[in-house]
mmCIF file of C-alpha atoms in Angstrom:
data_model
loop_
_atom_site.group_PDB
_atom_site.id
_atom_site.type_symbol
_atom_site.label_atom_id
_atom_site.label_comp_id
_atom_site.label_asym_id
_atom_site.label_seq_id
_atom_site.Cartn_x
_atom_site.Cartn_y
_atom_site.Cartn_z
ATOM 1 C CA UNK S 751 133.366 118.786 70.846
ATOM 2 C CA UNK S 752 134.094 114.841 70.504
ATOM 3 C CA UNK S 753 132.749 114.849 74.178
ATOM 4 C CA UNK S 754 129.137 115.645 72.824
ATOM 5 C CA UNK S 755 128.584 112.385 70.648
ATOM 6 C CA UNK S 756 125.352 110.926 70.721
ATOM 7 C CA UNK S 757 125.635 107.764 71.918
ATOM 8 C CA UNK S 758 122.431 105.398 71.624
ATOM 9 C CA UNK S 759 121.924 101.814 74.081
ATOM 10 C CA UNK S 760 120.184 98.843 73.630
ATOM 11 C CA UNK S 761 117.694 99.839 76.396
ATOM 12 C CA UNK S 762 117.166 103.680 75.517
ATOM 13 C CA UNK S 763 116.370 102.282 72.036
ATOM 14 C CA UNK S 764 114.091 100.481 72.900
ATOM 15 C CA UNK S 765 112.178 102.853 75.280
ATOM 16 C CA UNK S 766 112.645 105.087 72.545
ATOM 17 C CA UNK S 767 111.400 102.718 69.920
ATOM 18 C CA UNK S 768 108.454 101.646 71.874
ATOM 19 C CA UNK S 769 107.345 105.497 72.215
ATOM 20 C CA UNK S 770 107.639 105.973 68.288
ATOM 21 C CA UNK S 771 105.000 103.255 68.141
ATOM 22 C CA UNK S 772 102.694 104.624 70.601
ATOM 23 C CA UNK S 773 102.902 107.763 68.901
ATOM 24 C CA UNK S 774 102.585 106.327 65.393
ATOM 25 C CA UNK S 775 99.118 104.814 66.588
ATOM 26 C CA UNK S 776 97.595 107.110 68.198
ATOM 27 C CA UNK S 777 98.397 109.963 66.075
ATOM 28 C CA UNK S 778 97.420 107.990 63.197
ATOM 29 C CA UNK S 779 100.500 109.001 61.177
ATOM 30 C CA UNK S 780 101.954 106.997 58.288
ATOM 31 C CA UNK S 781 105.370 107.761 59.642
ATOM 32 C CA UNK S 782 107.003 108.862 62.427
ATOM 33 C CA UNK S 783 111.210 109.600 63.176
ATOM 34 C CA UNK S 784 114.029 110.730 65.016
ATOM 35 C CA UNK S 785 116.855 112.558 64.015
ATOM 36 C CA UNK S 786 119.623 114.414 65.816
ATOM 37 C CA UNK S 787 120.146 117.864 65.116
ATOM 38 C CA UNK S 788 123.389 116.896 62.671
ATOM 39 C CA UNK S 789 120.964 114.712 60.230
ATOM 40 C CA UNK S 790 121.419 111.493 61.709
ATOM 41 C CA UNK S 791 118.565 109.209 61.512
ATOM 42 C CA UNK S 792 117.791 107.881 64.982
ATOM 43 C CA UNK S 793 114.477 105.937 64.998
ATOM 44 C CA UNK S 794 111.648 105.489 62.889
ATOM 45 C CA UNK S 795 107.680 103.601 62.656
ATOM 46 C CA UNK S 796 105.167 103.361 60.374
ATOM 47 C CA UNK S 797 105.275 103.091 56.777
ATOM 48 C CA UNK S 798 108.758 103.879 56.411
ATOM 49 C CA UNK S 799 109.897 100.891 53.588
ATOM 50 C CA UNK S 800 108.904 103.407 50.799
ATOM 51 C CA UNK S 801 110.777 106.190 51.740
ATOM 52 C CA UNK S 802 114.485 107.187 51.634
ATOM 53 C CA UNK S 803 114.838 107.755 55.310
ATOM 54 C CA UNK S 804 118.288 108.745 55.230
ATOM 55 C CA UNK S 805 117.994 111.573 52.777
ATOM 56 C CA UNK S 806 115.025 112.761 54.952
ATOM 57 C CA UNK S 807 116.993 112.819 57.858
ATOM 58 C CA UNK S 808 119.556 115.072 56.263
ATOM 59 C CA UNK S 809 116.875 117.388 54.785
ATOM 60 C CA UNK S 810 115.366 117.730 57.435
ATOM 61 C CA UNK S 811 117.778 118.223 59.836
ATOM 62 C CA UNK S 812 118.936 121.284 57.370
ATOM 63 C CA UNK S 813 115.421 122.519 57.441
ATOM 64 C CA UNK S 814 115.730 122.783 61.185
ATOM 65 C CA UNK S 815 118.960 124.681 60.740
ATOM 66 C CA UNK S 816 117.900 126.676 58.092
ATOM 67 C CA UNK S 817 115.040 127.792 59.915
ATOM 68 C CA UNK S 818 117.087 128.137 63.320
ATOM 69 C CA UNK S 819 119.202 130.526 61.405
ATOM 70 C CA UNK S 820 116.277 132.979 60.288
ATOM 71 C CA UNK S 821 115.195 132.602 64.320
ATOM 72 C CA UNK S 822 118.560 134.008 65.049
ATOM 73 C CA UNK S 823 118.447 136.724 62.785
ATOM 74 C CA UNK S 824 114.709 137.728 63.804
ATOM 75 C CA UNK S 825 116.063 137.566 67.355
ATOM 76 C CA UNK S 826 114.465 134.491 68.619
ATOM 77 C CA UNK S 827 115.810 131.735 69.848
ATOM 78 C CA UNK S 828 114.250 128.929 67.782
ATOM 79 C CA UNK S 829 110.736 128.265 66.036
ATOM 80 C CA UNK S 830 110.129 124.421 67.575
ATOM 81 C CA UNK S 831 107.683 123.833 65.541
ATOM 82 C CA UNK S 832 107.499 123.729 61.419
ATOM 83 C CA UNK S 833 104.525 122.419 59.500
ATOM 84 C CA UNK S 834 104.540 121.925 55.673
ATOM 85 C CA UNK S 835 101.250 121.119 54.080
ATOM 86 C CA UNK S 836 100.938 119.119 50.668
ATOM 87 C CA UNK S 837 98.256 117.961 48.723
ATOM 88 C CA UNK S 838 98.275 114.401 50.305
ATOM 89 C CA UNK S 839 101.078 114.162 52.832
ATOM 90 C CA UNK S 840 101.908 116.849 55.450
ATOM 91 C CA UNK S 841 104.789 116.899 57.979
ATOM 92 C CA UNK S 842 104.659 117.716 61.409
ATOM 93 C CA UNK S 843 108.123 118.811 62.707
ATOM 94 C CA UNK S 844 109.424 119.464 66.305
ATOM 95 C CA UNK S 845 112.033 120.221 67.831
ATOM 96 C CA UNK S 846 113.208 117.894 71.492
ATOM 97 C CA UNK S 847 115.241 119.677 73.523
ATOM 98 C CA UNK S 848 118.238 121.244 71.614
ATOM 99 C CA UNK S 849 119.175 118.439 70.061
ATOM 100 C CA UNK S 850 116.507 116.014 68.755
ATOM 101 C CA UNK S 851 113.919 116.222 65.985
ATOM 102 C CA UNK S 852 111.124 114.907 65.618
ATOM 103 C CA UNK S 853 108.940 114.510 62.558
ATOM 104 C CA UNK S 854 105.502 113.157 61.852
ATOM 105 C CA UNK S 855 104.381 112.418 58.338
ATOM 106 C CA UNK S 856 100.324 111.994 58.133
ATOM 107 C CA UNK S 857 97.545 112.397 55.845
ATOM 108 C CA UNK S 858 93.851 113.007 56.087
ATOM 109 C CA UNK S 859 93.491 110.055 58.301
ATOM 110 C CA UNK S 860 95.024 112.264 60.937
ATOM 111 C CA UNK S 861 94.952 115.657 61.768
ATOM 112 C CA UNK S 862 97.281 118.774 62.604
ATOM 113 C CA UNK S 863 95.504 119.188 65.984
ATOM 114 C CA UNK S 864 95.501 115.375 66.624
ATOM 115 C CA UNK S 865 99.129 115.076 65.612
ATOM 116 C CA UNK S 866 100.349 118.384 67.619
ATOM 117 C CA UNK S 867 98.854 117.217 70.735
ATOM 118 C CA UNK S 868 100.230 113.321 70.535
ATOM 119 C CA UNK S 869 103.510 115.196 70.125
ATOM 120 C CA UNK S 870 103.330 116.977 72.960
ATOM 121 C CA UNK S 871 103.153 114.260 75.177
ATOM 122 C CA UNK S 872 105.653 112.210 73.734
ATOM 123 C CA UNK S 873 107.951 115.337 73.712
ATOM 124 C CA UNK S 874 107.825 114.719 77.130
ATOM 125 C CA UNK S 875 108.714 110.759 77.295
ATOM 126 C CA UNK S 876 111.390 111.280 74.975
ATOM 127 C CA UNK S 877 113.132 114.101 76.749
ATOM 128 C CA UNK S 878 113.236 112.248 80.105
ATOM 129 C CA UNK S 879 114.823 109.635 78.177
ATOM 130 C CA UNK S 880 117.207 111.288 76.066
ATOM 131 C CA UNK S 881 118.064 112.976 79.645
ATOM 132 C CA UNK S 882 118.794 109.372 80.824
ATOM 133 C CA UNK S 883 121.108 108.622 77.760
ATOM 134 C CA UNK S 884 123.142 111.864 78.565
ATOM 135 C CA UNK S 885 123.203 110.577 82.504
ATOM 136 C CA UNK S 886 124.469 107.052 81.337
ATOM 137 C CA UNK S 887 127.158 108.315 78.899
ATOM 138 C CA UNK S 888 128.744 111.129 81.374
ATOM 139 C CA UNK S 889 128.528 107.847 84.010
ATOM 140 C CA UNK S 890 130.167 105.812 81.551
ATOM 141 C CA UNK S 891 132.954 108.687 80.979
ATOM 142 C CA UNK S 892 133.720 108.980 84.335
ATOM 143 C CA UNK S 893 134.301 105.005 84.686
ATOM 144 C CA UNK S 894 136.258 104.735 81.931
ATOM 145 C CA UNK S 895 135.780 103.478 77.918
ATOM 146 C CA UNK S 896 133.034 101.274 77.166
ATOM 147 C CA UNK S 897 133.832 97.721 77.520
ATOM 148 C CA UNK S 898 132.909 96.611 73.910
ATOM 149 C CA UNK S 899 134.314 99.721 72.396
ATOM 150 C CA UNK S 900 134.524 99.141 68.759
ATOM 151 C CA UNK S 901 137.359 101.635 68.202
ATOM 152 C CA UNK S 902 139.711 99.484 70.667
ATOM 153 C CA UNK S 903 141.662 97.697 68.094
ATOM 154 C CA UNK S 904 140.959 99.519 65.388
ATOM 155 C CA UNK S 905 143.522 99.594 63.050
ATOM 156 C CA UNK S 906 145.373 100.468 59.521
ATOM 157 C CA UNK S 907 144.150 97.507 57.735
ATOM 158 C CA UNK S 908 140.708 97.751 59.181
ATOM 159 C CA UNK S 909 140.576 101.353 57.150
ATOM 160 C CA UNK S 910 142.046 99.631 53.688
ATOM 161 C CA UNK S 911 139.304 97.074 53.967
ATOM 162 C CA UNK S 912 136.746 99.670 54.166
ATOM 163 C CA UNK S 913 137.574 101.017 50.613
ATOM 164 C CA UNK S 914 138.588 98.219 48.941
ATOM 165 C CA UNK U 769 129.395 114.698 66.263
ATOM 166 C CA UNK U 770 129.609 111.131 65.478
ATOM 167 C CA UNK U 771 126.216 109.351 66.471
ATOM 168 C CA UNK U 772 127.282 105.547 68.062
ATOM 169 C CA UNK U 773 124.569 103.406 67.816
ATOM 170 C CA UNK U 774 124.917 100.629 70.267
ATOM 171 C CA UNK U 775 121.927 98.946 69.323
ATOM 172 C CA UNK U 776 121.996 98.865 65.557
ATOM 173 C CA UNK U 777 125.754 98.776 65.703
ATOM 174 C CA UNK U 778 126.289 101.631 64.179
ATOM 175 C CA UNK U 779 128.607 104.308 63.881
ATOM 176 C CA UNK U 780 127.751 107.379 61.549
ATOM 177 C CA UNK U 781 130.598 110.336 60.784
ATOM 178 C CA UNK U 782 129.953 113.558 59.207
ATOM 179 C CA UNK U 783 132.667 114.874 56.921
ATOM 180 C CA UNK U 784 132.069 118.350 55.185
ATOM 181 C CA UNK U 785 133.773 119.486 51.510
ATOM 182 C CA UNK U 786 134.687 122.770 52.118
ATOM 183 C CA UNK U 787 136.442 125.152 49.489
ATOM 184 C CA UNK U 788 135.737 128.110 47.257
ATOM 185 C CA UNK U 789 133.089 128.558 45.025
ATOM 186 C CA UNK U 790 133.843 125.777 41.897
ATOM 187 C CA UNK U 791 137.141 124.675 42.949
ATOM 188 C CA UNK U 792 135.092 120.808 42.789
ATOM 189 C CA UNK U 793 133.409 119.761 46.069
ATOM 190 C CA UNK U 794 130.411 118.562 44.443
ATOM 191 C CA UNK U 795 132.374 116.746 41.889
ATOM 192 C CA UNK U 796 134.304 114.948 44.155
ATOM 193 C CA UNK U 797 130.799 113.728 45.797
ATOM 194 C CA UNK U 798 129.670 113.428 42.026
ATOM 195 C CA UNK U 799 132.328 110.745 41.697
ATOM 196 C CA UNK U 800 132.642 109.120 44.695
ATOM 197 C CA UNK U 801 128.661 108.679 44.088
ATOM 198 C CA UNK U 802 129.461 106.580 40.561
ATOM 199 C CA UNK U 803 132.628 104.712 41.749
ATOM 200 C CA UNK U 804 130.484 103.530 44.944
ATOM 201 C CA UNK U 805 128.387 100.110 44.685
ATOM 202 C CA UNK U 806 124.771 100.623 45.084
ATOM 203 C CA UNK U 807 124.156 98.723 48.113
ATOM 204 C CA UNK U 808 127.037 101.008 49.453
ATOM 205 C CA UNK U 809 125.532 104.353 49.141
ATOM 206 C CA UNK U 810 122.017 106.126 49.408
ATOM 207 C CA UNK U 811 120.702 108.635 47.042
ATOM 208 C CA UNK U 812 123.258 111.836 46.021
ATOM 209 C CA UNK U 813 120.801 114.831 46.806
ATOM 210 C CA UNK U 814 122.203 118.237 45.505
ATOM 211 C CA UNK U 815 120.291 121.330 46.694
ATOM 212 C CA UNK U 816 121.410 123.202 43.770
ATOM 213 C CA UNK U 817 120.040 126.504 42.110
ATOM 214 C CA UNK U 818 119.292 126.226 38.140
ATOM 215 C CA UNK U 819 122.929 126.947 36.746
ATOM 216 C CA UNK U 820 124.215 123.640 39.005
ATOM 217 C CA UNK U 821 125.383 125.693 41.876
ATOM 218 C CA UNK U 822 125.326 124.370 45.191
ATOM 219 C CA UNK U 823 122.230 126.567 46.733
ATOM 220 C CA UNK U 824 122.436 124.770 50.346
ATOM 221 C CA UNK U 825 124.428 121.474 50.717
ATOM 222 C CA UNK U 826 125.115 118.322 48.755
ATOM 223 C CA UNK U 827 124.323 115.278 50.616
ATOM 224 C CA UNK U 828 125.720 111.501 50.112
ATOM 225 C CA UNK U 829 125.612 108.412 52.765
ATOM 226 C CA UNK U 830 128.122 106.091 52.221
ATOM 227 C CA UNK U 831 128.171 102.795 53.636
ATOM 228 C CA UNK U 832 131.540 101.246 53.260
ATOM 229 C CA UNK U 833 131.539 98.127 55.361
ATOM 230 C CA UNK U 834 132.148 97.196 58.843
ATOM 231 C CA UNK U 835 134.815 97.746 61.844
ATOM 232 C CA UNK U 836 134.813 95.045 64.688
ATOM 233 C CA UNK U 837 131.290 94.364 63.700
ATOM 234 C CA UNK U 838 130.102 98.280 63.613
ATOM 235 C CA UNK U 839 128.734 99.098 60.474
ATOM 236 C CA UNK U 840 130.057 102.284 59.257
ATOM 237 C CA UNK U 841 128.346 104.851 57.422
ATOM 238 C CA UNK U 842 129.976 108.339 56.618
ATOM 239 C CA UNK U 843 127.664 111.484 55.660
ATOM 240 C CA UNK U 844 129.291 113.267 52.711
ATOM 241 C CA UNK U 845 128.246 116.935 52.985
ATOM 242 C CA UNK U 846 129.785 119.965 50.976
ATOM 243 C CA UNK U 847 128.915 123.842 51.410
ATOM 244 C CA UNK U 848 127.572 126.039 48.887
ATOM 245 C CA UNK U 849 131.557 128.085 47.999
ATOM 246 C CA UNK U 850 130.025 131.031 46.681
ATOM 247 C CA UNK U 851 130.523 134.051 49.052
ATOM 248 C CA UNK U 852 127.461 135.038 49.418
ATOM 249 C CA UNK U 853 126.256 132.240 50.821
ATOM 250 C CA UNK U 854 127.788 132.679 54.131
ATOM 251 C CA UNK U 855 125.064 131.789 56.634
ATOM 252 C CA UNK U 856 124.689 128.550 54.449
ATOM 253 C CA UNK U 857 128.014 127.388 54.692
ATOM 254 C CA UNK U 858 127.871 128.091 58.461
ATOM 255 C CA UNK U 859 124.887 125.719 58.847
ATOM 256 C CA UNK U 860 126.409 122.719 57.203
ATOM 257 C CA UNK U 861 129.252 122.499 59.638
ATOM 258 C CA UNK U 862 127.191 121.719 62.649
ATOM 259 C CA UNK U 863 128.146 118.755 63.880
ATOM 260 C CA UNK U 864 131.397 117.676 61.809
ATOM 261 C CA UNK U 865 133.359 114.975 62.186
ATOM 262 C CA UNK U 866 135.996 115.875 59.569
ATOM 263 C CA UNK U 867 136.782 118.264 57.079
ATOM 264 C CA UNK U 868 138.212 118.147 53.674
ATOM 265 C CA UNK U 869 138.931 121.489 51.900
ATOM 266 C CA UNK U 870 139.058 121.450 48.436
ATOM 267 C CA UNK U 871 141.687 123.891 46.516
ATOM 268 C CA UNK U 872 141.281 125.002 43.128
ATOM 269 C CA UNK U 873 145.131 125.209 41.932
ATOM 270 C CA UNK U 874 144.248 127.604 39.441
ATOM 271 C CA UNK U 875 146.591 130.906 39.725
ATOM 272 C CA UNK U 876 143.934 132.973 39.904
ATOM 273 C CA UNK U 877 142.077 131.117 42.380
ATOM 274 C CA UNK U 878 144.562 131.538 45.041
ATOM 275 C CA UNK U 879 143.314 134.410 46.551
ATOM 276 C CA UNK U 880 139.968 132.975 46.541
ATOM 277 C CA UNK U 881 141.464 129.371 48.855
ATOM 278 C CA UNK U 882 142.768 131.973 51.610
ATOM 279 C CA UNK U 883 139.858 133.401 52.129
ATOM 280 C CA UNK U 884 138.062 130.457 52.077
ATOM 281 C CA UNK U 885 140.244 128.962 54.392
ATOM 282 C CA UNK U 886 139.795 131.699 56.249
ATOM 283 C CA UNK U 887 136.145 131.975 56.657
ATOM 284 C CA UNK U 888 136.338 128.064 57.550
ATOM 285 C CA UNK U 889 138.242 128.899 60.600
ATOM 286 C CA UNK U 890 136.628 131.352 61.625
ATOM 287 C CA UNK U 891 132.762 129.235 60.916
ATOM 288 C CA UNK U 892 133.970 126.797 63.028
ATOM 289 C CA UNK U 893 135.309 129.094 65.647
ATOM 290 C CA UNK U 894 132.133 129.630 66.095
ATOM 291 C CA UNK U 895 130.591 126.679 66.427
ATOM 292 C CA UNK U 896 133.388 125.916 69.234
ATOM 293 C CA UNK U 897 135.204 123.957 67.153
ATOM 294 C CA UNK U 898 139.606 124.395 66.213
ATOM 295 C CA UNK U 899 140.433 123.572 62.564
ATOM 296 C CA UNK U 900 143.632 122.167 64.428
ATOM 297 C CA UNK U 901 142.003 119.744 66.463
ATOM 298 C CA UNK U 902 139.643 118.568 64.099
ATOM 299 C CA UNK U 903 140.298 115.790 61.294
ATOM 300 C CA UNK U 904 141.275 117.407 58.439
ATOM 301 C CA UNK U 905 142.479 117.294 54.466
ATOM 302 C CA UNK U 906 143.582 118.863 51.898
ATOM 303 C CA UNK U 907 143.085 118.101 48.094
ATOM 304 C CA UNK U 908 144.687 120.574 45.341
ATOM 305 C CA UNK U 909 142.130 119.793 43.020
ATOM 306 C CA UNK U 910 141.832 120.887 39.132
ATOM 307 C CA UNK U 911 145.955 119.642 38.598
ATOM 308 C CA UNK U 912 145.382 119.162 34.985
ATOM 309 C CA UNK U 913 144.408 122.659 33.774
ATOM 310 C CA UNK U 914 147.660 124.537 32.444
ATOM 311 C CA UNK U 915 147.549 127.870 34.604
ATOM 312 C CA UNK U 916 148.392 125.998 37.876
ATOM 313 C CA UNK U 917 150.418 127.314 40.720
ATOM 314 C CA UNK U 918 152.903 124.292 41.851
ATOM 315 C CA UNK U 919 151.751 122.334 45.402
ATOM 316 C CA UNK U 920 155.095 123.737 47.037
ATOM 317 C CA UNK U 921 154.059 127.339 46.816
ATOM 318 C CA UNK U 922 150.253 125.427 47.289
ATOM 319 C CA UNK U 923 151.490 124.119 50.943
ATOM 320 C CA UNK U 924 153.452 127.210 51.524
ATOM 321 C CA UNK U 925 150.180 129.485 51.364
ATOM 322 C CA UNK U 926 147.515 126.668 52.676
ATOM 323 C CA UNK U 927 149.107 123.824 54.424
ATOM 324 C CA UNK U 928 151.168 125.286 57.190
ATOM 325 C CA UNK U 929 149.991 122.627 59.618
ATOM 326 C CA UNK U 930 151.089 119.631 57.062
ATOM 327 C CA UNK U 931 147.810 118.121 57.339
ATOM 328 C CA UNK U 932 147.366 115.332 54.955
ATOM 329 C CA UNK U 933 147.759 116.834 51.586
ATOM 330 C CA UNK U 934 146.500 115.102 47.467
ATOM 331 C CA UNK U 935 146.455 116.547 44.295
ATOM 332 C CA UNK U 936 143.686 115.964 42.488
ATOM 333 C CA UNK U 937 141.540 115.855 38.752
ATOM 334 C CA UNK U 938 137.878 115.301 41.186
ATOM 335 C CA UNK U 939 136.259 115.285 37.413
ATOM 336 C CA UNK U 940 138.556 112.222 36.525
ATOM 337 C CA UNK U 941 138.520 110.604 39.835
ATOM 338 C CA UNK U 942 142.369 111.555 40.710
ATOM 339 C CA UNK U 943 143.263 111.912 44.230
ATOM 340 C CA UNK U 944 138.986 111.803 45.543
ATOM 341 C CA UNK U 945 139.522 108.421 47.318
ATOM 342 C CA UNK U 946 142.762 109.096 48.586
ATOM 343 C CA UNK U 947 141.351 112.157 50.123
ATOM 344 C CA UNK U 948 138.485 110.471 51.191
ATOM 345 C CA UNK U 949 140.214 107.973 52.532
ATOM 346 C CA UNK U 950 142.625 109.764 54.346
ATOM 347 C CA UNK U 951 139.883 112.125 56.350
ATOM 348 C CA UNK U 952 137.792 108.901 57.087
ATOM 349 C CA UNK U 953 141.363 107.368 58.889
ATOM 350 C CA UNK U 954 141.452 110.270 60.923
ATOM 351 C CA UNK U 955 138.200 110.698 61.885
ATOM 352 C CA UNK U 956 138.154 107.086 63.270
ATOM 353 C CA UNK U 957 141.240 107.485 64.992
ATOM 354 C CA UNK U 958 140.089 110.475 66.682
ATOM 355 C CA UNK U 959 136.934 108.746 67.894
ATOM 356 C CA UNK U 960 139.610 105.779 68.981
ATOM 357 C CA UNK U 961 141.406 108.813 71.332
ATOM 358 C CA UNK U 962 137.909 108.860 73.395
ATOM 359 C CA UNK U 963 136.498 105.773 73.352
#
């Protein structure tokens, strides 16, 4: 169970990063993130300084699971896409793989079509790289601990200090 | 599921309240939310029905400072307890890091813990998880109330395993950080096993 961590790199980050961007523009969202299945916020563009992306993250990440769960009981796997309309603001969210979400905030300067067919091709970007993340951490398994592991030394008083 | 952010230098933990329904898991977030600093924590959001009871999940980020130059940030999560809301509580363990399970000490709320207990095993069973080899506490919460069944007999029916073990008043503050503290060591030691 450890063994499935996600584990993020300087490099996948930034491919990652740089495909948020692209999608932010050219679905002309206000705001565009990532976040892993367990409510962890992963990436984000746009207008994100107004918005409590952390508590989004978790909300939406029990959306997803709420919503897997009915799936389940209707006998379907998963829905991969949810879309929740609002007066303004609607939100676009997919589903990467098994793990990954995706979510698009936009208003009427975009559209649902617009947005659903941006996503769709970044879907694809993003899973080749998330598949190269998973390739580089079972590498880095196999060859041993990470080199700058921050757990190495971690010790006792490193825990005190952190509720001090 | 930890998430290790290489890039932002971060390293995020999920630890889950688990425990019958109002034996105190979202008071125990409740105060760990007001003894926190602002800049430490994000927003406590409670997915609660009318009457205050924990519909989905209680949510709180903490941010308590920083390991070898990793930030880390711990994602406070509790279940709804009431038994009904099975396929709920299922949901919110996805992806744990470490539990806590929270024990209401009341005599009549013994029965109650087992099952509870119970059910937790068998949700994370499930999941492919092992309550054994997961991070895990224990808090006898509610110690002040007069109808209390002592922590030996406590241990006897819930603690086989001597897992870490705190009494606790969660709506005075007694025994939340220790417990808090205590799941957050093991947690990071764990992730120091594989990494």
């Amino acid at each position: 169970m450890i063994g499935s961590d996600l584990i993020m790199y300087e490099e996948e980050f930034r491919k990652i990063d740089s495909e948020l961007q692209k999608l932010h523009q050219q679905s002309n969202a206000k705001v565009v993130f990532l976040v892993d299945k367990n409510g962890q916020l992963i990436a984000s563009a746009g207008e994100t300084q107004d918005i409590d992306t952390t508590s989004l993250a978790s909300l939406t990440a029990g959306n997803i699971a709420a919503t897997g769960g009915i799936a389940r009981l209707l006998g379907e796997k998963e829905f991969t896409i949810l879309f929740h309309e609002g007066e303004k603001d609607n939100i676009h969210i997919s589903l990467i793989g098994q793990r990954i979400i995706l979510v698009v905030i936009f208003d009427q300067r975009s559209s649902l079509g617009l947005v659903r067919l941006r996503v769709k091709k970044s879907t694809e970007s993003l899973t080749r790289i998330f598949d190269d993340i998973n390739k580089k951490v079972e590498k880095d398994k196999g060859e041993g601990p990470f080199e700058e592991s921050p757990f190495a030394e971690i010790s006792d008083e490193d825990i005190d200090s952190l509720f001090r | 599921m930890s998430f290790i952010n290489y890039s932002s230098r971060e390293i995020n933990c999920k630890i889950v309240y688990y425990g019958p329904g109002l034996c105190g898991k979202t008071t125990n977030l409740q105060y760990i939310y007001r003894r926190t600093n602002p800049e430490q924590k994000g927003k406590l959001i409670s997915l609660a029905t009318e009457t205050e009871r924990t519909l989905f999940f209680d949510f709180l980020p903490l941010a308590l400072g920083d390991i070898k130059g990793f930030r880390i940030r711990f994602h406070l999560y509790t279940v709804p307890g009431q038994v009904f809301y099975a396929a709920s509580r299922k949901l919110i363990l996805k992806g744990v890091d470490g539990v806590v399970f929270v024990a209401d000490s009341q005599i009549e709320r013994m029965e109650s813990n087992m099952e509870s207990l119970d059910d937790l095993q068998i949700n994370l069973a499930e999941q492919g998880y092992e309550l054994e080899k997961l991070p895990f506490a224990i808090q006898y919460n509610k110690r002040d109330l007069s109808n209390i069944v002592p922590t030996e007999e406590m241990d006897r029916l819930l603690n086989n395993r001597n897992v870490p073990c705190f009494e606790g008043i969660a709506t005075s503050g007694k025994g939340v950080f220790e417990t808090l503290k205590s799941v957050a060591r093991l947690v990071l030691f764990e992730l120091k096993k594989h990494y």
